Coordinates of C-alpha atoms in Angstrom, one line a residue:
Chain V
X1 CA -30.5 -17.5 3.4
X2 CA -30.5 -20.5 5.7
X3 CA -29.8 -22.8 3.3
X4 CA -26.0 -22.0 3.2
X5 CA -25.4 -22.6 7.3
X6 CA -24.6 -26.1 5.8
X7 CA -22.2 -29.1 7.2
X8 CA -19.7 -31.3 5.4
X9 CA -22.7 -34.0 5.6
X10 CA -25.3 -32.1 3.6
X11 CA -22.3 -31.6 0.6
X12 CA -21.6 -35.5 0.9
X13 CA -25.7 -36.2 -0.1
X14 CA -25.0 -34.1 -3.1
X15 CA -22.5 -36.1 -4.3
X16 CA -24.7 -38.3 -6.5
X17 CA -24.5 -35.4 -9.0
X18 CA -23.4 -37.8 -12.1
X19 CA -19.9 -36.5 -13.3
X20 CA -20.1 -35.5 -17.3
X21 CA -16.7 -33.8 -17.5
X22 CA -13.7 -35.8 -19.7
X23 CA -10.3 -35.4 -17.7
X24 CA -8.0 -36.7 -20.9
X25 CA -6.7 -33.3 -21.9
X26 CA -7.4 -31.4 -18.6
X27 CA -4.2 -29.0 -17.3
X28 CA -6.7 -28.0 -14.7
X29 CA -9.1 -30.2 -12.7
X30 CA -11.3 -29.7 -9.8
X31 CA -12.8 -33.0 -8.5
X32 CA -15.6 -33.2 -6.3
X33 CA -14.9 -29.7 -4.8
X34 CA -16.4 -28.3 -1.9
X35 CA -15.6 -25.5 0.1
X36 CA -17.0 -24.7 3.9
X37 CA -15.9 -21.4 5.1
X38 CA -16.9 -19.8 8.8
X39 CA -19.8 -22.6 8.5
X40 CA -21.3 -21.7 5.0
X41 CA -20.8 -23.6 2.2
X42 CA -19.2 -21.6 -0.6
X43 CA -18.8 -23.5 -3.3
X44 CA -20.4 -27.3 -3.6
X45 CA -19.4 -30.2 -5.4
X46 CA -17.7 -28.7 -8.0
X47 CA -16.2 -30.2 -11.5
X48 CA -14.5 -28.8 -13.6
X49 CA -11.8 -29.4 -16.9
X50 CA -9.7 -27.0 -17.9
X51 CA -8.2 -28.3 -21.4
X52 CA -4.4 -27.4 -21.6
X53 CA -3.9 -24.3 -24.3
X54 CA -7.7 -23.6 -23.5
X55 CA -10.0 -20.1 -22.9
X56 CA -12.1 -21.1 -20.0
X57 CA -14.4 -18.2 -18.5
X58 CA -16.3 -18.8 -15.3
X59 CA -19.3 -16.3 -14.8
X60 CA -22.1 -15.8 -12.3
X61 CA -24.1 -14.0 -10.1
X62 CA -21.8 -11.9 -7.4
X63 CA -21.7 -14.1 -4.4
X64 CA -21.4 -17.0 -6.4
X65 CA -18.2 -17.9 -5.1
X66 CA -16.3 -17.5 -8.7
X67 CA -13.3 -16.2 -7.7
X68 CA -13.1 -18.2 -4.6
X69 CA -12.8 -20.8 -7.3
X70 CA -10.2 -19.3 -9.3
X71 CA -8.4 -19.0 -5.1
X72 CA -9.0 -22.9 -5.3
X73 CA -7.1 -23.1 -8.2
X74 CA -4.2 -20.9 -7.2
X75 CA -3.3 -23.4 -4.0
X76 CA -4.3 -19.6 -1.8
X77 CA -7.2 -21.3 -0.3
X78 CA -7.6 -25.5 0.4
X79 CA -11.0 -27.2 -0.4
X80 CA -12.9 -28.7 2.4
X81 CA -13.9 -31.6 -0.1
X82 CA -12.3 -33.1 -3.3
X83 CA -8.9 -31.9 -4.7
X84 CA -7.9 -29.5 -7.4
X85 CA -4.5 -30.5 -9.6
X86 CA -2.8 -28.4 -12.0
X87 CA -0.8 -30.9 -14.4
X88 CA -1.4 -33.8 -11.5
X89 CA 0.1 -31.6 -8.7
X90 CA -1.3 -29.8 -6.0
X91 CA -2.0 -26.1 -6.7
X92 CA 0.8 -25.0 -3.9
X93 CA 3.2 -27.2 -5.7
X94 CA 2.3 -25.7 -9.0
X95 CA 2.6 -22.3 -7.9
X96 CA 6.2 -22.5 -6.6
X97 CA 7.1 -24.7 -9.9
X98 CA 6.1 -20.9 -11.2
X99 CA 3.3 -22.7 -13.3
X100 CA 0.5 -20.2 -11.8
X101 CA 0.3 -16.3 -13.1
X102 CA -2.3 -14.2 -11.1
X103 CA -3.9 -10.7 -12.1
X104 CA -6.7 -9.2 -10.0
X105 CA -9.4 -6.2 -10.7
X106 CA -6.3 -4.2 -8.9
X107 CA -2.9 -4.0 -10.4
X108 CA -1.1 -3.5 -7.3
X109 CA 1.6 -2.2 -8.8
X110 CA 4.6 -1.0 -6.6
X111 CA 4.3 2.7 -6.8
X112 CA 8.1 3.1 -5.7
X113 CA 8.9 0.8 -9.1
X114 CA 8.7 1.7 -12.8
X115 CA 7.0 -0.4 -14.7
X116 CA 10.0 -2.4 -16.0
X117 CA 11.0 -3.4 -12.3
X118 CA 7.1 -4.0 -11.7
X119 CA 7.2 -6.2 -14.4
X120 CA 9.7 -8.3 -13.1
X121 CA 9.0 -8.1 -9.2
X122 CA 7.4 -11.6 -8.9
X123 CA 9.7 -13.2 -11.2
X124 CA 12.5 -11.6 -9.1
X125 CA 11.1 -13.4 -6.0
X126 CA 10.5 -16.7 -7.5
X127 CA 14.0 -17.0 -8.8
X128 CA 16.7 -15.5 -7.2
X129 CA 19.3 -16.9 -9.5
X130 CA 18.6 -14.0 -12.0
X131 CA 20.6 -11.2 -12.3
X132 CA 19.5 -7.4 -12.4
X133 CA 19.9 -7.6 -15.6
X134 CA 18.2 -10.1 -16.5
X135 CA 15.2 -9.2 -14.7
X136 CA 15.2 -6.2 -16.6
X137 CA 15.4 -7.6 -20.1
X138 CA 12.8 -10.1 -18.8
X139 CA 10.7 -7.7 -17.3
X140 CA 11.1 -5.3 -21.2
X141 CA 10.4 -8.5 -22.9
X142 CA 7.1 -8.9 -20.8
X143 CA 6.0 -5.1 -21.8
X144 CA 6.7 -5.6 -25.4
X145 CA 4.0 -8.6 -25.3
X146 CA 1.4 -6.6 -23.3
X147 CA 1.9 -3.3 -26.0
X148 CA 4.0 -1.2 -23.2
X149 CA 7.2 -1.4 -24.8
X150 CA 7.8 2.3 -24.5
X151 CA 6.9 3.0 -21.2
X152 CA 9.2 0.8 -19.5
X153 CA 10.5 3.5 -17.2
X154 CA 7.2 5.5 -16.3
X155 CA 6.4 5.0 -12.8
X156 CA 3.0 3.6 -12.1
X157 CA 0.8 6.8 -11.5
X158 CA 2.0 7.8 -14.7
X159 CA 0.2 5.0 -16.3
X160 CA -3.7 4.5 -16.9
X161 CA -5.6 2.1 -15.2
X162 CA -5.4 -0.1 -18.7
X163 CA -1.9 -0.1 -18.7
X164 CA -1.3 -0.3 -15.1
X165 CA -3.7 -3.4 -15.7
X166 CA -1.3 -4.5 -18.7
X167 CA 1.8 -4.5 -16.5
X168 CA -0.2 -6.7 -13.7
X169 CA -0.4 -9.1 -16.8
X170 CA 3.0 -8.6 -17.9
X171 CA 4.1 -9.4 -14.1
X172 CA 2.1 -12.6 -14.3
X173 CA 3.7 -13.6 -17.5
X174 CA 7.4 -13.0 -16.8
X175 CA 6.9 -16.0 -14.6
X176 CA 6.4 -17.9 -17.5
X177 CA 3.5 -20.0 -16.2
X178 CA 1.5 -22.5 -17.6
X179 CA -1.5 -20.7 -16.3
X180 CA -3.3 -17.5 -16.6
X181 CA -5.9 -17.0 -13.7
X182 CA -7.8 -13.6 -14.2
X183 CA -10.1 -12.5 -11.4
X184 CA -11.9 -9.5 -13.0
X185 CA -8.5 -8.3 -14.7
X186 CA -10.8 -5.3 -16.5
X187 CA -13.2 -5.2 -13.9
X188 CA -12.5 -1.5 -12.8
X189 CA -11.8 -0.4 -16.5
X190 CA -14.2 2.0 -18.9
X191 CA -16.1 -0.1 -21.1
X192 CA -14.0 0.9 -24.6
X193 CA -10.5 0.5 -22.6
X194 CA -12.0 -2.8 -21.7
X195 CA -12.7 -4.0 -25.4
X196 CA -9.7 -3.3 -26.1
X197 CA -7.9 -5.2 -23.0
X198 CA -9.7 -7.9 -24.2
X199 CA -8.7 -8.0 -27.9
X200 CA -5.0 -7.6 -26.1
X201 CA -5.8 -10.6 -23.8
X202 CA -6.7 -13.1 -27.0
X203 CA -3.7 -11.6 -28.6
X204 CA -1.3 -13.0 -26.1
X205 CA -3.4 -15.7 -25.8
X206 CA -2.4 -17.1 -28.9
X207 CA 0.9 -15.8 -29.5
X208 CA 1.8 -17.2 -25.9
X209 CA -0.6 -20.6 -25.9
X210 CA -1.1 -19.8 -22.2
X211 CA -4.1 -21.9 -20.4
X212 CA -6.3 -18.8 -18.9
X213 CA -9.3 -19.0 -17.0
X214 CA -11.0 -15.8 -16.7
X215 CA -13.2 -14.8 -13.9
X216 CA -15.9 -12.2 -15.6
X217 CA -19.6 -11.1 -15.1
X218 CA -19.5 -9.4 -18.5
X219 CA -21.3 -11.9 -21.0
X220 CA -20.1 -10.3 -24.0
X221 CA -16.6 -10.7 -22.2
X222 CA -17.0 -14.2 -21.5
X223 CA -18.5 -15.2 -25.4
X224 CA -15.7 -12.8 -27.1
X225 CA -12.7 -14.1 -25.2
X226 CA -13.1 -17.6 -24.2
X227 CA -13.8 -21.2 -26.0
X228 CA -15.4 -22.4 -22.9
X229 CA -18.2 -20.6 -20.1
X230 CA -19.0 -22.2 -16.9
X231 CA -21.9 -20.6 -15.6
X232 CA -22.2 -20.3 -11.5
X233 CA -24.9 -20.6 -9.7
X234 CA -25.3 -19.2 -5.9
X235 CA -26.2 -20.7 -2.5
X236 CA -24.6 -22.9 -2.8
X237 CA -22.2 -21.4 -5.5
X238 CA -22.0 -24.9 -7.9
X239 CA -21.6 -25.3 -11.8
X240 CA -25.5 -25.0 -13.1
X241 CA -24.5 -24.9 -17.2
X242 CA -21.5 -24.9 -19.6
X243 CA -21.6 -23.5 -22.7
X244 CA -18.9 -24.2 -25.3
X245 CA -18.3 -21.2 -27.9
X246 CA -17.8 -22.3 -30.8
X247 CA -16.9 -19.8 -32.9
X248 CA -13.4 -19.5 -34.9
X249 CA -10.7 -17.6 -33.7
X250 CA -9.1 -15.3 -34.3
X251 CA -11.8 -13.1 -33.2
X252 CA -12.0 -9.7 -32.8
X253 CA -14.6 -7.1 -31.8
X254 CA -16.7 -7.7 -35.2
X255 CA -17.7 -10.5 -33.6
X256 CA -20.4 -9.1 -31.8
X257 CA -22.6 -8.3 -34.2
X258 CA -22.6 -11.3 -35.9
X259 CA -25.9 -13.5 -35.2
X260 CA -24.3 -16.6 -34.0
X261 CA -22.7 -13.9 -31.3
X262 CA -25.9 -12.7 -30.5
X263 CA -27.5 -16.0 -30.3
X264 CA -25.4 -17.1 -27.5
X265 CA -25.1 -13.8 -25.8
X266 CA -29.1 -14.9 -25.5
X267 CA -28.5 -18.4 -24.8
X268 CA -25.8 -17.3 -22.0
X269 CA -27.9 -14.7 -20.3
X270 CA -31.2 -17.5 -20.3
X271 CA -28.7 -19.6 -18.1
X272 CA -27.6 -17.0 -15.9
X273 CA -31.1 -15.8 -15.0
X274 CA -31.9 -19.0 -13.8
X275 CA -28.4 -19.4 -11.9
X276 CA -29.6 -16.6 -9.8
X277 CA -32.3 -18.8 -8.1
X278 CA -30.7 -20.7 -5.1
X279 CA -31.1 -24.6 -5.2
X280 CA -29.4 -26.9 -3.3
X281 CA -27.9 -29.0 -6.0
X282 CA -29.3 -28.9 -9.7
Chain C
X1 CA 22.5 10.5 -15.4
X2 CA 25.2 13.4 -15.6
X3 CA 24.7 16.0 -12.3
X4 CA 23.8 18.8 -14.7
X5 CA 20.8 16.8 -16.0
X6 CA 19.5 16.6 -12.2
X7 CA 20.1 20.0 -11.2
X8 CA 18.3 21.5 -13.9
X9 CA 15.3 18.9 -13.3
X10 CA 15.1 20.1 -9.5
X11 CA 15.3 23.9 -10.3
X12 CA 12.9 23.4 -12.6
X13 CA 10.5 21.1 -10.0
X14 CA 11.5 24.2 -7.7
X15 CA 10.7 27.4 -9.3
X16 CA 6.7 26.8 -9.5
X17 CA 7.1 25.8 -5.9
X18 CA 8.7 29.8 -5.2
X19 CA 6.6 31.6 -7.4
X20 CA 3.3 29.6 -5.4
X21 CA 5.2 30.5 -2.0
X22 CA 4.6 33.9 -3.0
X23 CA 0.8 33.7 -3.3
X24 CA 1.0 30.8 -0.3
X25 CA 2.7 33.0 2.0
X26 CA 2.0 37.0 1.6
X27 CA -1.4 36.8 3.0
X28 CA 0.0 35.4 6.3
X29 CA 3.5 37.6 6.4
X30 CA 1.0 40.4 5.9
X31 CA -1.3 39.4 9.4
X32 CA 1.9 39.0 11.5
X33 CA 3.8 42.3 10.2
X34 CA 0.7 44.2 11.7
X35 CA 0.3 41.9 14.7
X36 CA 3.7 42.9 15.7
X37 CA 2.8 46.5 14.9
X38 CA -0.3 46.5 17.1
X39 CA 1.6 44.8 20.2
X40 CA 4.4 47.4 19.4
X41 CA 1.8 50.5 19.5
X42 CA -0.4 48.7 22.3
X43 CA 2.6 48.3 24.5
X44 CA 3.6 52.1 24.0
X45 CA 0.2 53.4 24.2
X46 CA -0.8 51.8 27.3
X47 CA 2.7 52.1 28.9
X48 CA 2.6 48.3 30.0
X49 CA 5.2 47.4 32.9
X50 CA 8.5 45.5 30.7
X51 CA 8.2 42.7 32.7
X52 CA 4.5 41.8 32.0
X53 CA 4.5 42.0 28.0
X54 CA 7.6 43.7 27.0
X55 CA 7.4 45.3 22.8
X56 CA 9.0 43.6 20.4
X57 CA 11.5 46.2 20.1
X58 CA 12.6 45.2 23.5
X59 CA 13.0 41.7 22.7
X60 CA 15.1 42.3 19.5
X61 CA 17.0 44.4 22.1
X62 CA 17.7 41.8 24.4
X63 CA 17.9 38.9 21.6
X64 CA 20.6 41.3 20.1
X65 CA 22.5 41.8 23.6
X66 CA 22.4 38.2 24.7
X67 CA 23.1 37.0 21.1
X68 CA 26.2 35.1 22.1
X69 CA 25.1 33.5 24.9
X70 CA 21.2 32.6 23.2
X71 CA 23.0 31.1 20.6
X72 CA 25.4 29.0 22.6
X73 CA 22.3 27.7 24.5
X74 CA 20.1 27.3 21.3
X75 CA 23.3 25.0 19.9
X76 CA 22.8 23.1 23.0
X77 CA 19.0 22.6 22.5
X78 CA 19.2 21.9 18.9
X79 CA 21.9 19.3 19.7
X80 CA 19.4 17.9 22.4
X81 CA 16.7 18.0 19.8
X82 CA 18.5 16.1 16.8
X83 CA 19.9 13.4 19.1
X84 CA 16.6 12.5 20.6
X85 CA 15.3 12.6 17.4
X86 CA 17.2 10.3 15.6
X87 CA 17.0 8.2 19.0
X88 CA 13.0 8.2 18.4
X89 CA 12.8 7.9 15.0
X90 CA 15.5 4.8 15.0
X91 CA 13.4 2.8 18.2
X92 CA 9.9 4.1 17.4
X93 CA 10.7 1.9 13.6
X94 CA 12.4 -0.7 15.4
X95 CA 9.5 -1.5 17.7
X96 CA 7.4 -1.6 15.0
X97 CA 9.3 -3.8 12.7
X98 CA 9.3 -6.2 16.1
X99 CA 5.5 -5.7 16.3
X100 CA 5.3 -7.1 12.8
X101 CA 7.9 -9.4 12.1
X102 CA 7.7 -11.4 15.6
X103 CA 4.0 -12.3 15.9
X104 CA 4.3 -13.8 19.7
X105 CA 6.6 -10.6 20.4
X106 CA 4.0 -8.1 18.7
X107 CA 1.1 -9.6 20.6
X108 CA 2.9 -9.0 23.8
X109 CA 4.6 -5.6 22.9
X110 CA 1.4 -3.9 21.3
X111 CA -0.5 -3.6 24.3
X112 CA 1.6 -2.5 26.7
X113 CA 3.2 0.5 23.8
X114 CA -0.4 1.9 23.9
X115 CA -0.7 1.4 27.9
X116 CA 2.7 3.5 28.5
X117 CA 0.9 6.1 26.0
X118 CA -1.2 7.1 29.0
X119 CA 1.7 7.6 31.5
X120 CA 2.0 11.5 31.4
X121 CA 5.2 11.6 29.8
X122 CA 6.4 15.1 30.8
X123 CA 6.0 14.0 34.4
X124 CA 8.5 11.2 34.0
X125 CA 10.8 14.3 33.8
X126 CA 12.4 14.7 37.3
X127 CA 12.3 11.0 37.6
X128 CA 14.6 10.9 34.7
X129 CA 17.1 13.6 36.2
X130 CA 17.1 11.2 39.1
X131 CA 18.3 8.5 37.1
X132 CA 20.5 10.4 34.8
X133 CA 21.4 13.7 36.1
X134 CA 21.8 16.9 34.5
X135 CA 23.2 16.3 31.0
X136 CA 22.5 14.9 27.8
X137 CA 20.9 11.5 29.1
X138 CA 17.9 12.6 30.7
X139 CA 17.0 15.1 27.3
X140 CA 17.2 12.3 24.8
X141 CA 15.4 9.7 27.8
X142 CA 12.7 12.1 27.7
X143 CA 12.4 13.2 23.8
X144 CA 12.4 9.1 23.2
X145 CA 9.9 8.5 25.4
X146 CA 7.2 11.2 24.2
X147 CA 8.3 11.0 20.5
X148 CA 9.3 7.2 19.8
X149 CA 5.2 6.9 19.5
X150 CA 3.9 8.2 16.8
X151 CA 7.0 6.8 14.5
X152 CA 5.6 3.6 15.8
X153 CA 2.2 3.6 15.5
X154 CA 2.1 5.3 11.7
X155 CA 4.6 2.5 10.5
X156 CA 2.6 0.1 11.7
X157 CA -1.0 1.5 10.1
X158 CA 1.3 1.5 6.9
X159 CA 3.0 -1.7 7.5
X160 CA -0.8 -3.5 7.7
X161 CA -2.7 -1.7 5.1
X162 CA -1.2 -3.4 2.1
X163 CA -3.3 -4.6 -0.3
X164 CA -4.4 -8.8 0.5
X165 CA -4.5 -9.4 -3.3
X166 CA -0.8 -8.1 -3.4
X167 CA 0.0 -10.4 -0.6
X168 CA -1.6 -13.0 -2.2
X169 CA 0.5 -12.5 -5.1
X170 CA 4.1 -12.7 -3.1
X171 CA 2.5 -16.0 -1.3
X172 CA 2.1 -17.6 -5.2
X173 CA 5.7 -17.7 -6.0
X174 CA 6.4 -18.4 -2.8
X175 CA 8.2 -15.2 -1.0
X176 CA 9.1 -15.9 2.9
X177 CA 7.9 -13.9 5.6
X178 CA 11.3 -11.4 5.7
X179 CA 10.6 -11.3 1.9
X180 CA 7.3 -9.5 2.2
X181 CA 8.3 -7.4 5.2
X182 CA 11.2 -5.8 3.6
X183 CA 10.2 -6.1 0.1
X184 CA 7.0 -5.2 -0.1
X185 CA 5.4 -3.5 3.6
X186 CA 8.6 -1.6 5.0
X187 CA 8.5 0.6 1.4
X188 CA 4.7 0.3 1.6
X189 CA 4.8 2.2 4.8
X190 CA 7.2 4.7 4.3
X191 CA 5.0 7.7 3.1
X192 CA 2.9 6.8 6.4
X193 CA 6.2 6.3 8.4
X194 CA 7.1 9.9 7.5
X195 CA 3.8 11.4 8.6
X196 CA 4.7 10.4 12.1
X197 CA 8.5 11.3 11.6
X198 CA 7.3 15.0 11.4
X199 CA 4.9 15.0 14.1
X200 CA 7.8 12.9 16.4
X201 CA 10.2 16.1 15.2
X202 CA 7.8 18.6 16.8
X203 CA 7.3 16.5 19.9
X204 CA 11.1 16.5 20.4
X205 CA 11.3 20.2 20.2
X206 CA 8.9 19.8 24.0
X207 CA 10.9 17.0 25.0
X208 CA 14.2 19.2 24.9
X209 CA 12.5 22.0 26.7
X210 CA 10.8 20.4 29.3
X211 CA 13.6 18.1 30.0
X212 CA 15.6 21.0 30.3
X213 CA 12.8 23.2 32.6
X214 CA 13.3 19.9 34.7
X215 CA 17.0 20.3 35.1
X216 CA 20.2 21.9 32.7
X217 CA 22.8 23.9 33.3
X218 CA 22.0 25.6 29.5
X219 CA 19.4 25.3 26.7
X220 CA 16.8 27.4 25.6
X221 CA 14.3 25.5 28.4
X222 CA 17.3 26.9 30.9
X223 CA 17.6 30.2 29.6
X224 CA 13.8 30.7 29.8
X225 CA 13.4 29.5 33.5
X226 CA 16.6 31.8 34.7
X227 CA 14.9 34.7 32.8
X228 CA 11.6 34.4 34.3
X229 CA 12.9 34.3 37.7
X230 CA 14.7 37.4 37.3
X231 CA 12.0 39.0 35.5
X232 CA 13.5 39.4 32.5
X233 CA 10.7 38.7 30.2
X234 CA 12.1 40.1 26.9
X235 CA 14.9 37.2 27.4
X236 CA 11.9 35.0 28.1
X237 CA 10.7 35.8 24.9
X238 CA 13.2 36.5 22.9
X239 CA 14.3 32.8 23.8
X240 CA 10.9 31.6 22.7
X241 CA 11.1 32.9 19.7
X242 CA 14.4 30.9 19.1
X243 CA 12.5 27.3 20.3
X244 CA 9.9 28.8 17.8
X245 CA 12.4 28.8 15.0
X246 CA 13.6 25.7 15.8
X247 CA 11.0 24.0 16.1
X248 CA 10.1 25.3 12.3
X249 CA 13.6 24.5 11.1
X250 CA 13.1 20.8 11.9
X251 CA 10.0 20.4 11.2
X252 CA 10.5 21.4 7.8
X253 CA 14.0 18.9 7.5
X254 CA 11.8 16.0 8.1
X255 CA 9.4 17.4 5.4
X256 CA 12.4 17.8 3.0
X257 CA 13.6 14.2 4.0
X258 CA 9.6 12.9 3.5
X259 CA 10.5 14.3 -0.2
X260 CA 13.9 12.8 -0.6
X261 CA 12.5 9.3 0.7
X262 CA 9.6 8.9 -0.6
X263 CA 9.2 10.8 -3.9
X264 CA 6.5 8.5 -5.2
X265 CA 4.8 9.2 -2.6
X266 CA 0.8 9.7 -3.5
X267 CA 0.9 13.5 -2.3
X268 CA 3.9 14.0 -4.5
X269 CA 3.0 12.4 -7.3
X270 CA -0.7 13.8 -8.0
X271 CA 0.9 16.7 -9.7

């Protein structure tokens, strides 16, 4: 516990951490990134390369500051040390170029809007040139790609948590953004509506050729989905391992029982077992 | 969209809503039929003085004989009533939309709205006649001052309570501050909002009567105080029955308004 009442000049010694990651084809990267909040150091020294078009899951213990990252990323919190860029601009800047898409564990949907007007809400807000019209057909073209089509005037509490969940991605994606950053989308989802959020989520994925990064404690979710893991490790929360999937897509839920699938749900939960042990720097 | 198409779908959201009432409400029309029986035979029975607890039959007696002039002075209440409560409603949002929007202006504001909450309002009453005198002014001065509050405070509570993540979201593409005020918390706060627009109508239903015990020339509050001096309690009575059926009527217009406002609203839309 004491070890994470740190200052700026105990994250400065860790620095000598040797940097392995390529930043060539990065749309994403976090350089040197360290994050103090009300005295505790969140997240330390962290680097990281999110390859443009790319599946990039981050997963860790709870606590591990993982989606603090992902708020890194999203210009809604600054770092205390190092920089993140998103295509060589500052996340802020990104965002208002409309190049970030958001979806949290909650939809947060309006409940006073159908779906359709849900859809388009952020995308309403970020460019007020559009018409009604145009939101809406915007908005419907968004549903169609999430599978919701048809329910385009249902208001939210007629929907399921998995489709309220797809509209939160559909309200992401109207904005047309270069990234997808997922905190937990299907964290508060059954497990088979899940599954089948994810098959979804690789489905746009590469009909769209979106750059997501996916916040997830589900291994299985992290090895189905993604091309890359990051595994988190806690006090501080800092990059321990990274894994690179290398199995073809597409993929679908077969997957999982194939032995090469199994092998790294193995080799994935070995790493995250000893991420759970605090260290000051690995 | 044609008219026809919406009538039919309210009748239809209306006739389980009837058929309930019936099972809702018998039990308690029942209690209150005998109630009224009992104080009828208890009165007769026990021959109790007219001017102590007069029988129902002698209040519809003197609401019947004084119809004319009870209604006149129940027009004048209700008047009172539906002024001061638009008056609330209208400041007790405004205030709040202040506390919000102006951060330097809420920080200063918020404190002393709770501080005034424990002046005794219906005191303030014959300072108010002072000021104003003994028409209209005084009536709405007073409904505004005891009902404004709870308007207030349950837009606020609403206002406040939306979601961080959400927030987040409208900061990501940028929204400004008026943006996520009247985008996203004014509509966010409505169902709360009218929560406190129904308790501010039954507050201004005592403001009109006491502002009126304090000084009128008519009203219910009048007719009540001029009764009980010259003992004529059935008139006292049958004149609290009106501010009883008042209060009721608007107390169940603000709960048809909560449904015309907020229709999504989470204890609508469970069914």
């Amino acid at each position: 516990m004491r070890q994470s009442a740190m200052r700026i000049d105990t994250i400065r010694a860790a620095e000598t951490r040797p940097t392995t990651v390529r930043h060539d084809d990065a749309l994403i990267s976090a350089k040197g990134v360290s994050l103090v909040l009300s005295r505790q150091l969140i997240l330390q020294n962290i680097d990281l390369s999110v390859p443009k078009g790319s599946f990039v899951s981050l997963i860790g213990p709870s606590g591990c500051g993982k989606s603090t990252l992902l708020k890194l990323m999203a210009g809604l919190l600054q770092p205390t040390e190092g920089s993140v860029s998103i295509a060589g601009l500052p996340p802020v800047e990104a965002a208002r170029k409309r190049m970030i898409g958001l979806v949290f564990q909650e939809a947060n949907l309006l409940p006073w809007k159908n779906a359709v007007d849900n859809a388009s809400m952020l995308l309403s807000i970020a460019d007020r040139s559009l018409s009604r019209a145009e939101l809406r057909a915007r908005g419907q073209e968004m549903l169609e790609l999430v599978g919701l089509g048809d329910s385009a005037h249902k208001q939210p509490h007629e929907l399921s948590g998995g489709m309220r969940q797809r509209v939160a991605i559909a309200r992401a994606l109207a904005l047309d953004p270069a990234v997808l950053l997922m905190d937990e989308p299907f964290g508060a989802l059954d497990a088979i509506t899940r599954d089948s959020m994810g098959q979804s989520l690789l489905d746009i994925w590469q009909r769209t050729g979106k750059t997501i990064v996916l916040v997830t404690h589900s291994i299985d979710e992290a090895i189905h989905l993604s091309r890359h893991v990051h595994v988190l490790g806690i006090k501080p929360g800092r990059i321990t391992e990274s894994l690179d999937i290398d199995l073809p897509y597409p993929r679908d839920l077969s997957l999982t029982e194939e032995p090469e699938f199994v092998r790294l749900v193995v080799q994935l939960r070995t790493m995250l077992r000893e991420s759970h042990q605090p260290g000051a720097s690995s | 969209m044609s008219d026809q198409s919406l009538n039919t779908a309210a009748e239809s959201r209306l006739t389980p809503i009837l058929v309930a009432a019936n099972d809702r409400w018998l039990p308690a029309i029942i209690l209150l039929v005998a109630t009224v029986v009992a104080w009828e035979a208890a009165v007769r029975i026990f021959d109790i003085s007219a001017f102590i607890v007069p029988a129902p039959t002698a209040i519809a007696r003197s609401l019947i004989d004084q119809w004319p002039s009870l209604m006149q002075a129940t027009l004048v209440t209700a008047g009172e009533i539906l002024f001061g409560f638009i008056v609330s409603v209208a400041v007790g949002i405004a205030i709040a939309l202040v506390i919000v929007r102006f951060d330097w202006l809420g920080r200063a504001l918020y404190p002393l709205v709770v501080l005034f909450q424990n002046v005794p309002k219906v005191a303030l009453a014959p300072i108010f006649i002072l000021w104003f005198g003994y028409g209209l002014a005084p009536k709405i001065g007073l409904i505004l001052v005891i009902a404004f509050f709870p308007v207030t405070l349950s837009m606020l509570a609403g206002m406040q309570s939306v979601d961080r993540s959400l927030l987040s979201l409208m900061n990501s593409v940028g929204a400004s501050q008026s943006q996520i005020l009247f985008r996203i918390r004014v509509p966010h706060s409505l169902p709360q909002l009218m929560a406190g627009t129904k308790i501010a109508a039954t507050l201004s239903v005592i403001g009109a009567i006491v502002g009126e015990f304090a000084g009128a020339q008519d009203g219910l509050g009048y007719v009540i105080q001029f009764a009980s001096t010259q003992l004529d309690t059935a008139q006292v009575f049958a004149a609290l029955l009106l501010v009883s059926v008042l209060g009721i009527v608007f107390y169940y217009a603000a709960e048809i308004l909560e449904r015309v406002v907020v229709p999504w609203a989470p204890k609508f839309s469970r069914a």
